[in-house]
Coordinates of C-alpha atoms in Angstrom, one line a residue:
X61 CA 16.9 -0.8 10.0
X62 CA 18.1 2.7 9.2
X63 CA 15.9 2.6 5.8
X64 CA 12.8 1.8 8.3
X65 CA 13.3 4.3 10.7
X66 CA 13.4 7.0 7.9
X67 CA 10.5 5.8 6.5
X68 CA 8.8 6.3 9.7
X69 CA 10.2 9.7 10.6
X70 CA 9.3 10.7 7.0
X71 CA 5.7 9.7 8.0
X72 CA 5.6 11.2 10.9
X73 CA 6.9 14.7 9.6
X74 CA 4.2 14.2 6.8
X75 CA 1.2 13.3 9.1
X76 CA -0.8 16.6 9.1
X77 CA -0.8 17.1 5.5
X78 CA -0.6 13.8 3.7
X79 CA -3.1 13.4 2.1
X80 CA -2.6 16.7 0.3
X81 CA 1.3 16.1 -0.3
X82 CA 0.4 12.4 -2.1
X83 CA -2.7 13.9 -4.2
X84 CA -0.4 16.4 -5.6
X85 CA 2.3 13.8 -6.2
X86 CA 0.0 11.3 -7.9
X87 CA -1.3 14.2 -10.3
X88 CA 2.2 15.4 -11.1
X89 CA 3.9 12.3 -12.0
X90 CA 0.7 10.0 -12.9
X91 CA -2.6 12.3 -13.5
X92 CA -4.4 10.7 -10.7
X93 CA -5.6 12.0 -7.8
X94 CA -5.6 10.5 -4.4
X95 CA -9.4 10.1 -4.2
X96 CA -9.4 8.3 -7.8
X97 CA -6.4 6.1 -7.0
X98 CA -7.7 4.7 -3.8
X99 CA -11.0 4.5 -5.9
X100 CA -9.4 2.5 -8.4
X101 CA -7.9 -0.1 -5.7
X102 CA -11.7 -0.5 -4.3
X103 CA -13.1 -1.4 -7.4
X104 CA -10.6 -3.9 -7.9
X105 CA -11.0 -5.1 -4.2
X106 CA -14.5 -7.6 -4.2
X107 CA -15.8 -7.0 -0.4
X108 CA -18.6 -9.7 0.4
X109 CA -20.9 -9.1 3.6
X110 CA -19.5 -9.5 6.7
X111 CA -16.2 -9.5 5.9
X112 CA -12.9 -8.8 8.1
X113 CA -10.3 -6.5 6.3
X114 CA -7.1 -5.3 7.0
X115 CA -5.2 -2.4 5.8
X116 CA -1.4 -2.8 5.6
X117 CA 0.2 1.2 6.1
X118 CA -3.4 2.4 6.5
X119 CA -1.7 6.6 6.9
X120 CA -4.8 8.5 7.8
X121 CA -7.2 5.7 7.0
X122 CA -8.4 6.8 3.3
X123 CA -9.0 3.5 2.2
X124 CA -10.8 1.8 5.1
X125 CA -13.1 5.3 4.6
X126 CA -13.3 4.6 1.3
X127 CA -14.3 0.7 1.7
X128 CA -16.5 1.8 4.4
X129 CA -19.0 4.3 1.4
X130 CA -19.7 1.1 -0.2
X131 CA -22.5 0.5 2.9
X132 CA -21.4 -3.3 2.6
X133 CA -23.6 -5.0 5.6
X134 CA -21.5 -6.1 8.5
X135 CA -17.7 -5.6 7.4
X136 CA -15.5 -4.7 10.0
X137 CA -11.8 -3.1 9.0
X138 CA -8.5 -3.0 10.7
X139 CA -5.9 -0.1 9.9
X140 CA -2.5 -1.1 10.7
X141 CA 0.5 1.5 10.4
X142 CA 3.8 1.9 11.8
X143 CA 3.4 5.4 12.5
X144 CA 1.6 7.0 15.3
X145 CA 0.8 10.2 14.4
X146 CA -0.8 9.1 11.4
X147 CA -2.8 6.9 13.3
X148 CA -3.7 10.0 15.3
X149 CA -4.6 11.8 12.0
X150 CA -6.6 9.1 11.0
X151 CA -8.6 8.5 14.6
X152 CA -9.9 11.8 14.3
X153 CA -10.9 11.1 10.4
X154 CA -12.4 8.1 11.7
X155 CA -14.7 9.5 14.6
X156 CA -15.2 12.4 11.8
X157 CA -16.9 10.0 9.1
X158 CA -19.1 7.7 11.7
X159 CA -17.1 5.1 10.9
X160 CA -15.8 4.7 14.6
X161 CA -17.7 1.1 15.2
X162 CA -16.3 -0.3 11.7
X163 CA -12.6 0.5 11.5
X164 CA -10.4 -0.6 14.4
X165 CA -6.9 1.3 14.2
X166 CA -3.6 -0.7 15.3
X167 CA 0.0 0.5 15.4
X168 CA 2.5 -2.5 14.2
X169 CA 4.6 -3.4 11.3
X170 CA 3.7 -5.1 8.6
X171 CA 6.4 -7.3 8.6
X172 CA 5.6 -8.7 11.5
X173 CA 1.7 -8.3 12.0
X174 CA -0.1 -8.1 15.6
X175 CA -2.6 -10.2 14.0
X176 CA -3.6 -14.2 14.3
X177 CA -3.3 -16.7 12.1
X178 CA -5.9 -16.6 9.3
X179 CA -8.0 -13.7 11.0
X180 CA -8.8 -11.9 7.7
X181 CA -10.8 -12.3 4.7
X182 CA -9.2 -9.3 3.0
X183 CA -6.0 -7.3 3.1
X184 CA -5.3 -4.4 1.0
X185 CA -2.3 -1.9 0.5
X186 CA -1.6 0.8 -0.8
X187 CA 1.2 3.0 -2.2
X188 CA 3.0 1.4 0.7
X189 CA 4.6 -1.7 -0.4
X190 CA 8.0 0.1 -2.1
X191 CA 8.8 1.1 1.0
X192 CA 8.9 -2.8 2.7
X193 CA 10.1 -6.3 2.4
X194 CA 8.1 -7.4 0.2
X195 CA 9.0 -11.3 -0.1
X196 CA 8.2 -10.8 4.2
X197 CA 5.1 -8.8 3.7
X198 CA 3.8 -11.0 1.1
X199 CA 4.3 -13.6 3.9
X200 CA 2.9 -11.8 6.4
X201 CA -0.5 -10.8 4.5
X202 CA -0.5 -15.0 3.5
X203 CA -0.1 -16.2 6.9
X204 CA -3.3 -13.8 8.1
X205 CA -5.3 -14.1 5.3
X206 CA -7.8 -17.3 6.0
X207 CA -7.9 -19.7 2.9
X208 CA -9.5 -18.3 0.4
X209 CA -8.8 -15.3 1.2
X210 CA -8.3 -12.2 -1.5
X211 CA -4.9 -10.0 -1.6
X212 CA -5.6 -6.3 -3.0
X213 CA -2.1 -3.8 -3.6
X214 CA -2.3 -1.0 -5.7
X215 CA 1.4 1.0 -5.7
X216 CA 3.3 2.9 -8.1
X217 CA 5.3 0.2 -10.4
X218 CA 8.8 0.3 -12.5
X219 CA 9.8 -1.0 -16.3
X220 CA 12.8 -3.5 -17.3
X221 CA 14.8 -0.5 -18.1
X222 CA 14.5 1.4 -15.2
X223 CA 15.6 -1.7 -13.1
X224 CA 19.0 -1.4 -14.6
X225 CA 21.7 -0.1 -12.8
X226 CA 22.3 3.1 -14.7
X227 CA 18.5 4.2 -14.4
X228 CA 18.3 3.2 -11.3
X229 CA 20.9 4.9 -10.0
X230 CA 19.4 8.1 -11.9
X231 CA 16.2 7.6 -10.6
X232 CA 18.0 7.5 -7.1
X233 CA 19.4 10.8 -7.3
X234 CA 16.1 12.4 -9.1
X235 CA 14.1 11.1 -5.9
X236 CA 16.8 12.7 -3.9
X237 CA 16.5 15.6 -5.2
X238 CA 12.9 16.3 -5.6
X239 CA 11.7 15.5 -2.5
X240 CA 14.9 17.1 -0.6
X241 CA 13.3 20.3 -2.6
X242 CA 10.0 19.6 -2.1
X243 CA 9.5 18.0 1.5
X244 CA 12.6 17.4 3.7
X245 CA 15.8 15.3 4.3
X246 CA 14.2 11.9 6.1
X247 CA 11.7 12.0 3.4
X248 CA 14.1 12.5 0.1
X249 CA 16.5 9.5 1.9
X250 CA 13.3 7.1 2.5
X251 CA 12.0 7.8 -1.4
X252 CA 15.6 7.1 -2.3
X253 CA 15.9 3.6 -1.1
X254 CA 12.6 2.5 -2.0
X255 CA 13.4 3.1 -5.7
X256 CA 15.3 -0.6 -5.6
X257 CA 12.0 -1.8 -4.8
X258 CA 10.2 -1.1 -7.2
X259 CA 8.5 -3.7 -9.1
X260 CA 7.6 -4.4 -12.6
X261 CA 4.6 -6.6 -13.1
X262 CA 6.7 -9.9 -14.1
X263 CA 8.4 -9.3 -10.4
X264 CA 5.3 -9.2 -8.7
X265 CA 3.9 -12.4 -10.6
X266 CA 7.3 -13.8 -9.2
X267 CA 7.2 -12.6 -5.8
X268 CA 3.3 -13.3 -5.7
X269 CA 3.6 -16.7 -7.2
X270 CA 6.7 -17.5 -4.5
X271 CA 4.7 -16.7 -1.6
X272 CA 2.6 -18.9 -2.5
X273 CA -0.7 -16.9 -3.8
X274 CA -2.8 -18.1 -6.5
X275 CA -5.0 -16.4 -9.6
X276 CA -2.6 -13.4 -10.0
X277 CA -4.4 -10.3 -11.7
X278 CA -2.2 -7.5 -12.3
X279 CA -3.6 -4.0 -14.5
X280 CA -1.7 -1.3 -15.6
X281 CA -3.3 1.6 -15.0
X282 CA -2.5 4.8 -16.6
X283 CA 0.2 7.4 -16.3
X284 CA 0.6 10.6 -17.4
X285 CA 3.8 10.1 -19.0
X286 CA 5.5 7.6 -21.3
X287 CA 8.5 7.7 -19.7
X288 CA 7.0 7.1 -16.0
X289 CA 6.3 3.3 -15.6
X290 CA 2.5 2.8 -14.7
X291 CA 1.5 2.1 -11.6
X292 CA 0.1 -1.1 -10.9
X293 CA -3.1 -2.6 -9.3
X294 CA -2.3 -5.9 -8.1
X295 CA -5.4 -8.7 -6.9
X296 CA -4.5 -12.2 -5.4
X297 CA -6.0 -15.0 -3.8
X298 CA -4.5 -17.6 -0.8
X299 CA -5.6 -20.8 -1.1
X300 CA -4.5 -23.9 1.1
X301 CA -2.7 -26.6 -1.1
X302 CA -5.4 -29.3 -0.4
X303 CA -7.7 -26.5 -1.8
X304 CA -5.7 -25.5 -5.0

């Protein structure tokens, strides 16, 4: 509970400038920048026409915006986060694109979506997923997903030996640190305690294949450093078992 509400207040504190703040985080750790990560998730993401699609920790709505460019005939978005004044941020980004009619902003928690049962053909995510439960949210993106239905992530990954203990309670303190320096408190703690949850691919094939998804695809993409673990964009597909 604690770890959630300092993800939220990190957010929160973040919402004016966030999308500068994770561009120059991507470039300095990975070489990307925010426009090319988020890039790099559509073209891994296969949209069809007409097409519902919901966006798990949507911030100010770059990816729904960025799925929206690809003039796709009649899909229809939903950008869920947890944190309002992102979602204020991202309303005005919204209205600002002409996008307004198309993506349909929600406040709620994605481990415990506002959503129906099987109300989505698509849901994406990303550089969100550290910071959750994700055995919960995997079950929460299953249970609104309709049969069939695809599973896109893209978030920063980990290696075997930075899942030890030793490295991981290095890479604890280094998180600390930096973003103490470089942001604030409530967001140094947050980055802190997501470093546990990081995932290497084999954990995500685990995780995926315990939720119960189907035709796992996961790519390393590239980093900018050996010694930083790639991140990782991760594809998916539910399937009822009468279908599999």
């Amino acid at each position: 509970m604690k770890e959630k509400q300092a993800v939220r207040e990190a957010f929160t504190e973040m919402s004016t400038h966030y999308e500068k703040v994770v561009d120059g985080e991507l470039n300095l750790f990975w070489g990307w920048s925010y426009d090319n990560f988020v890039t790099e998730l559509v073209k891994h993401t296969h949209i069809k026409k007409n097409q519902k699609i919901l966006d798990i920790a949507t911030g100010t709505s770059v990816i729904p915006r960025k799925l929206m460019e690809q003039e796709i005939p009649g899909v229809r978005i939903t950008g869920l986060d947890i944190t309002e004044s992102m979602l204020r941020q991202a309303q005005h980004k919204v209205a600002t694109s002409g996008y307004q009619s198309d993506i349909r902003l929600v406040c709620g928690n994605a481990m415990a979506l506002p959503c129906a049962d099987g109300s989505f053909d698509v849901v994406v995510s990303g550089l969100a997923s550290h910071h959750m439960d994700i055995p919960l949210m995997l079950s929460e993106m299953k249970r609104v997903l309709k049969p069939g239905g695809l599973l896109s992530i893209i978030d920063v990954g980990t290696s075997p030996i930075w899942e030890t203990k030793f490295f991981q309670f290095f890479a604890r303190i280094i998180a600390f640190l930096f973003f103490l320096i470089r942001e604030n408190s409530t967001r140094a703690w947050a980055e802190a305690a997501a470093v546990d949850n990081l995932r290497t691919p084999e954990g995500w094939q685990n995780d995926l294949s315990q939720a119960g998804f189907k035709n796992i695809q996961i790519t390393k993409l590239k980093s900018k450093y050996k010694w930083v673990p790639e991140p990782l964009s991760i594809q998916s597909s539910y399937q009822l078992e009468r279908d599999q």
